Amino acid sequence: MKTKLPDVIENWACSLTKDDLLLISNALNEIINGSGAIEKWEFQTRTGVEFQDAEKLLKKTSMALNEFNKN
């Protein structure tokens, strides 16, 4: 019997490799800081998330990559 997930999941955990984190971090960096960065005023419309939330996730992925690189 399959377990149904709740309609709303606030926190979700998964395992990511270093390469997964690098891809996410690089993609976020490009849309936030790159030459083709999305303007803040249209960020949510184009991505579905608030600009500040994307910045927070970029910081988290960067910190995780730094931890990977220490080892």
Backbone as a chain_set.jsonl record, in Angstrom:
{"seq": "MKTKLPDVIENWACSLTKDDLLLISNALNEIINGSGAIEKWEFQTRTGVEFQDAEKLLKKTSMALNEFNKN", "coords": {"N": [[0.838, -1.177, 0.0], [0.619, 2.154, -0.908], [1.916, 5.101, 0.581], [0.361, 8.155, 1.034], [1.455, 11.443, 0.441], [1.249, 14.397, 2.455], [-0.859, 17.189, 1.539], [0.459, 19.611, 1.749], [3.816, 20.184, 2.099], [6.146, 21.321, 4.224], [8.856, 21.083, 4.892], [11.428, 19.223, 3.404], [13.506, 16.49, 3.027], [16.405, 15.304, 1.372], [18.926, 13.322, -0.255], [21.873, 14.616, -1.603], [24.434, 14.696, -4.033], [27.817, 15.942, -4.266], [28.123, 16.953, -6.835], [25.432, 17.392, -7.504], [24.785, 19.485, -5.733], [26.568, 21.395, -6.703], [25.549, 21.871, -9.266], [22.999, 22.969, -8.63], [23.785, 25.208, -7.131], [25.326, 26.635, -9.031], [23.367, 27.147, -10.99], [21.511, 28.714, -9.554], [23.211, 30.861, -8.922], [23.67, 31.928, -11.471], [21.077, 32.849, -12.237], [20.652, 34.717, -10.296], [22.964, 36.352, -10.04], [24.33, 36.364, -12.47], [25.211, 37.334, -15.914], [22.851, 37.233, -17.303], [20.975, 37.621, -15.335], [17.904, 37.419, -13.529], [15.691, 40.064, -13.076], [14.916, 41.555, -9.911], [12.259, 42.443, -9.563], [10.776, 40.825, -11.245], [11.353, 38.286, -10.52], [9.907, 36.384, -8.88], [7.681, 35.895, -10.486], [8.81, 34.633, -12.697], [10.182, 32.458, -11.599], [8.752, 31.342, -9.5], [9.411, 31.544, -6.866], [10.335, 33.662, -4.094], [12.756, 36.271, -4.435], [14.516, 36.674, -2.268], [14.353, 34.211, -0.967], [15.55, 32.533, -2.822], [18.126, 33.584, -2.76], [18.831, 32.857, -0.144], [18.847, 30.065, -0.386], [20.914, 29.779, -2.239], [23.041, 30.632, -0.655], [23.011, 28.61, 1.306], [23.597, 26.326, -0.268], [26.117, 27.012, -1.173], [27.536, 27.075, 1.234], [27.349, 24.377, 1.943], [28.807, 23.224, -0.152], [31.312, 24.291, 0.419], [31.852, 22.881, 2.77], [32.014, 20.271, 1.725], [34.338, 20.602, 0.217], [36.264, 20.95, 2.148], [36.873, 18.464, 3.015]], "CA": [[0.0, 0.0, 0.0], [1.4, 3.376, -1.005], [1.624, 6.159, 1.531], [0.126, 9.446, 0.388], [2.086, 12.593, 1.072], [0.308, 15.477, 2.776], [-1.022, 18.181, 0.48], [1.467, 20.659, 1.917], [5.033, 19.743, 2.772], [6.941, 22.513, 4.5], [10.269, 20.715, 4.867], [11.648, 17.98, 2.698], [14.918, 16.125, 3.074], [16.856, 14.368, 0.353], [20.381, 13.2, -0.347], [22.44, 15.214, -2.802], [25.87, 14.542, -4.202], [28.536, 17.198, -4.448], [27.782, 17.439, -8.179], [24.063, 17.924, -7.435], [24.878, 20.797, -5.083], [27.269, 22.299, -7.611], [24.595, 22.244, -10.313], [21.998, 23.868, -8.042], [24.456, 26.452, -6.772], [25.672, 27.357, -10.258], [22.135, 27.627, -11.63], [21.023, 29.835, -8.749], [24.127, 31.981, -9.081], [23.444, 32.526, -12.788], [19.829, 33.616, -12.315], [20.698, 35.795, -9.304], [24.116, 37.242, -10.205], [24.966, 36.256, -13.778], [24.958, 38.383, -16.91], [21.438, 37.147, -17.665], [20.226, 37.519, -14.075], [16.504, 37.842, -13.535], [15.466, 41.263, -12.259], [14.199, 41.266, -8.666], [10.828, 42.718, -9.678], [10.1, 39.76, -11.992], [11.926, 37.014, -10.095], [8.884, 35.426, -8.45], [6.844, 35.546, -11.635], [9.534, 33.73, -13.588], [10.713, 31.262, -10.934], [7.803, 30.796, -8.536], [9.904, 31.757, -5.5], [10.786, 35.017, -3.793], [14.177, 36.51, -4.67], [15.246, 36.483, -1.012], [14.421, 32.777, -0.691], [16.566, 31.987, -3.729], [19.419, 34.006, -2.212], [19.093, 32.024, 1.033], [19.199, 28.728, -0.855], [22.253, 29.888, -2.819], [23.987, 30.689, 0.468], [23.059, 27.277, 1.912], [24.308, 25.396, -1.148], [27.53, 27.42, -1.166], [28.098, 26.619, 2.506], [27.467, 22.919, 1.866], [29.935, 22.935, -1.043], [32.533, 24.59, 1.172], [32.072, 21.752, 3.675], [32.495, 19.172, 0.89], [35.699, 20.89, -0.226], [37.177, 20.843, 3.291], [37.209, 17.039, 3.196]], "C": [[0.887, 1.246, 0.0], [0.947, 4.387, 0.038], [1.447, 7.457, 0.772], [0.83, 10.535, 1.174], [1.027, 13.627, 1.412], [0.244, 16.478, 1.624], [0.053, 19.253, 0.549], [2.643, 20.079, 2.696], [5.904, 20.969, 2.975], [8.429, 22.229, 4.433], [10.404, 19.35, 4.227], [13.129, 17.699, 2.708], [15.229, 15.141, 1.957], [18.377, 14.325, 0.374], [20.845, 13.784, -1.666], [23.933, 14.933, -2.843], [26.506, 15.921, -4.307], [28.205, 17.793, -5.817], [26.366, 18.006, -8.238], [24.075, 19.334, -6.849], [25.543, 21.819, -5.988], [26.337, 22.777, -8.719], [23.572, 23.248, -9.79], [22.611, 25.223, -7.731], [24.79, 27.28, -8.009], [24.438, 27.926, -10.951], [21.561, 28.821, -10.872], [21.907, 31.062, -8.919], [23.901, 32.686, -10.42], [22.171, 33.367, -12.831], [19.78, 34.762, -11.313], [21.778, 36.821, -9.641], [24.706, 37.285, -11.607], [24.598, 37.379, -14.728], [23.503, 38.38, -17.377], [20.537, 37.038, -16.452], [18.806, 38.048, -14.235], [16.364, 39.038, -12.598], [14.628, 40.894, -11.029], [12.694, 41.425, -8.821], [10.078, 41.626, -10.434], [10.531, 38.362, -11.555], [10.851, 35.995, -9.722], [8.008, 34.983, -9.612], [7.524, 34.486, -12.495], [9.997, 32.443, -12.928], [9.732, 30.599, -9.979], [8.249, 30.925, -7.092], [10.343, 33.203, -5.334], [12.296, 35.114, -3.998], [14.999, 36.211, -3.419], [15.379, 35.001, -0.658], [15.46, 32.1, -1.581], [17.964, 32.356, -3.246], [19.805, 33.15, -1.004], [19.523, 30.621, 0.616], [20.579, 28.729, -1.5], [23.303, 29.901, -1.709], [24.135, 29.311, 1.114], [23.836, 26.298, 1.041], [25.795, 25.732, -1.197], [28.222, 26.949, 0.106], [28.304, 25.101, 2.49], [28.635, 22.521, 0.963], [31.264, 23.225, -0.357], [32.871, 23.459, 2.138], [32.591, 20.54, 2.91], [33.969, 19.373, 0.554], [36.719, 20.845, 0.903], [37.682, 19.418, 3.448], [37.951, 16.477, 2.018]], "O": [[1.797, 1.367, 0.819], [-0.24, 4.512, 0.335], [2.292, 7.821, -0.046], [0.808, 10.552, 2.405], [0.01, 13.721, 0.724], [1.182, 16.593, 0.835], [0.507, 19.748, -0.484], [2.484, 19.556, 3.799], [6.351, 21.586, 2.008], [9.191, 23.07, 3.956], [9.607, 18.445, 4.471], [13.93, 18.59, 2.424], [14.426, 14.264, 1.638], [19.027, 15.194, 0.956], [20.282, 13.488, -2.72], [24.607, 14.934, -1.813], [25.815, 16.933, -4.423], [28.026, 19.005, -5.94], [26.119, 18.987, -8.94], [23.46, 20.253, -7.39], [25.129, 22.978, -6.034], [26.339, 23.957, -9.07], [23.309, 24.262, -10.436], [22.025, 26.263, -8.033], [24.561, 28.49, -8.03], [24.462, 29.054, -11.442], [21.172, 29.819, -11.478], [21.404, 32.178, -9.047], [23.939, 33.915, -10.485], [22.169, 34.465, -13.388], [18.967, 35.676, -11.452], [21.541, 38.025, -9.542], [25.512, 38.167, -11.902], [23.794, 38.253, -14.407], [22.985, 39.414, -17.798], [19.464, 36.438, -16.518], [18.553, 38.997, -14.977], [16.858, 39.021, -11.47], [13.748, 40.036, -11.097], [11.929, 40.632, -8.274], [8.862, 41.505, -10.283], [10.12, 37.368, -12.154], [10.883, 34.861, -10.2], [7.638, 33.813, -9.701], [6.875, 33.55, -12.963], [10.188, 31.436, -13.61], [9.869, 29.413, -9.679], [7.552, 30.47, -6.185], [10.679, 33.881, -6.306], [13.024, 34.15, -3.762], [16.049, 35.573, -3.496], [16.399, 34.582, -0.112], [16.167, 31.195, -1.136], [18.883, 31.539, -3.314], [20.964, 32.764, -0.856], [20.451, 30.054, 1.192], [21.339, 27.776, -1.326], [24.339, 29.247, -1.825], [25.247, 28.889, 1.433], [24.645, 25.523, 1.551], [26.635, 24.835, -1.256], [29.359, 26.479, 0.064], [29.322, 24.606, 2.973], [29.371, 21.586, 1.278], [32.231, 22.486, -0.534], [34.04, 23.115, 2.308], [33.499, 19.853, 3.377], [34.757, 18.428, 0.6], [37.916, 20.715, 0.646], [38.782, 19.19, 3.952], [38.303, 15.298, 2.015]]}, "num_chains": 1, "name": "protein.A"}
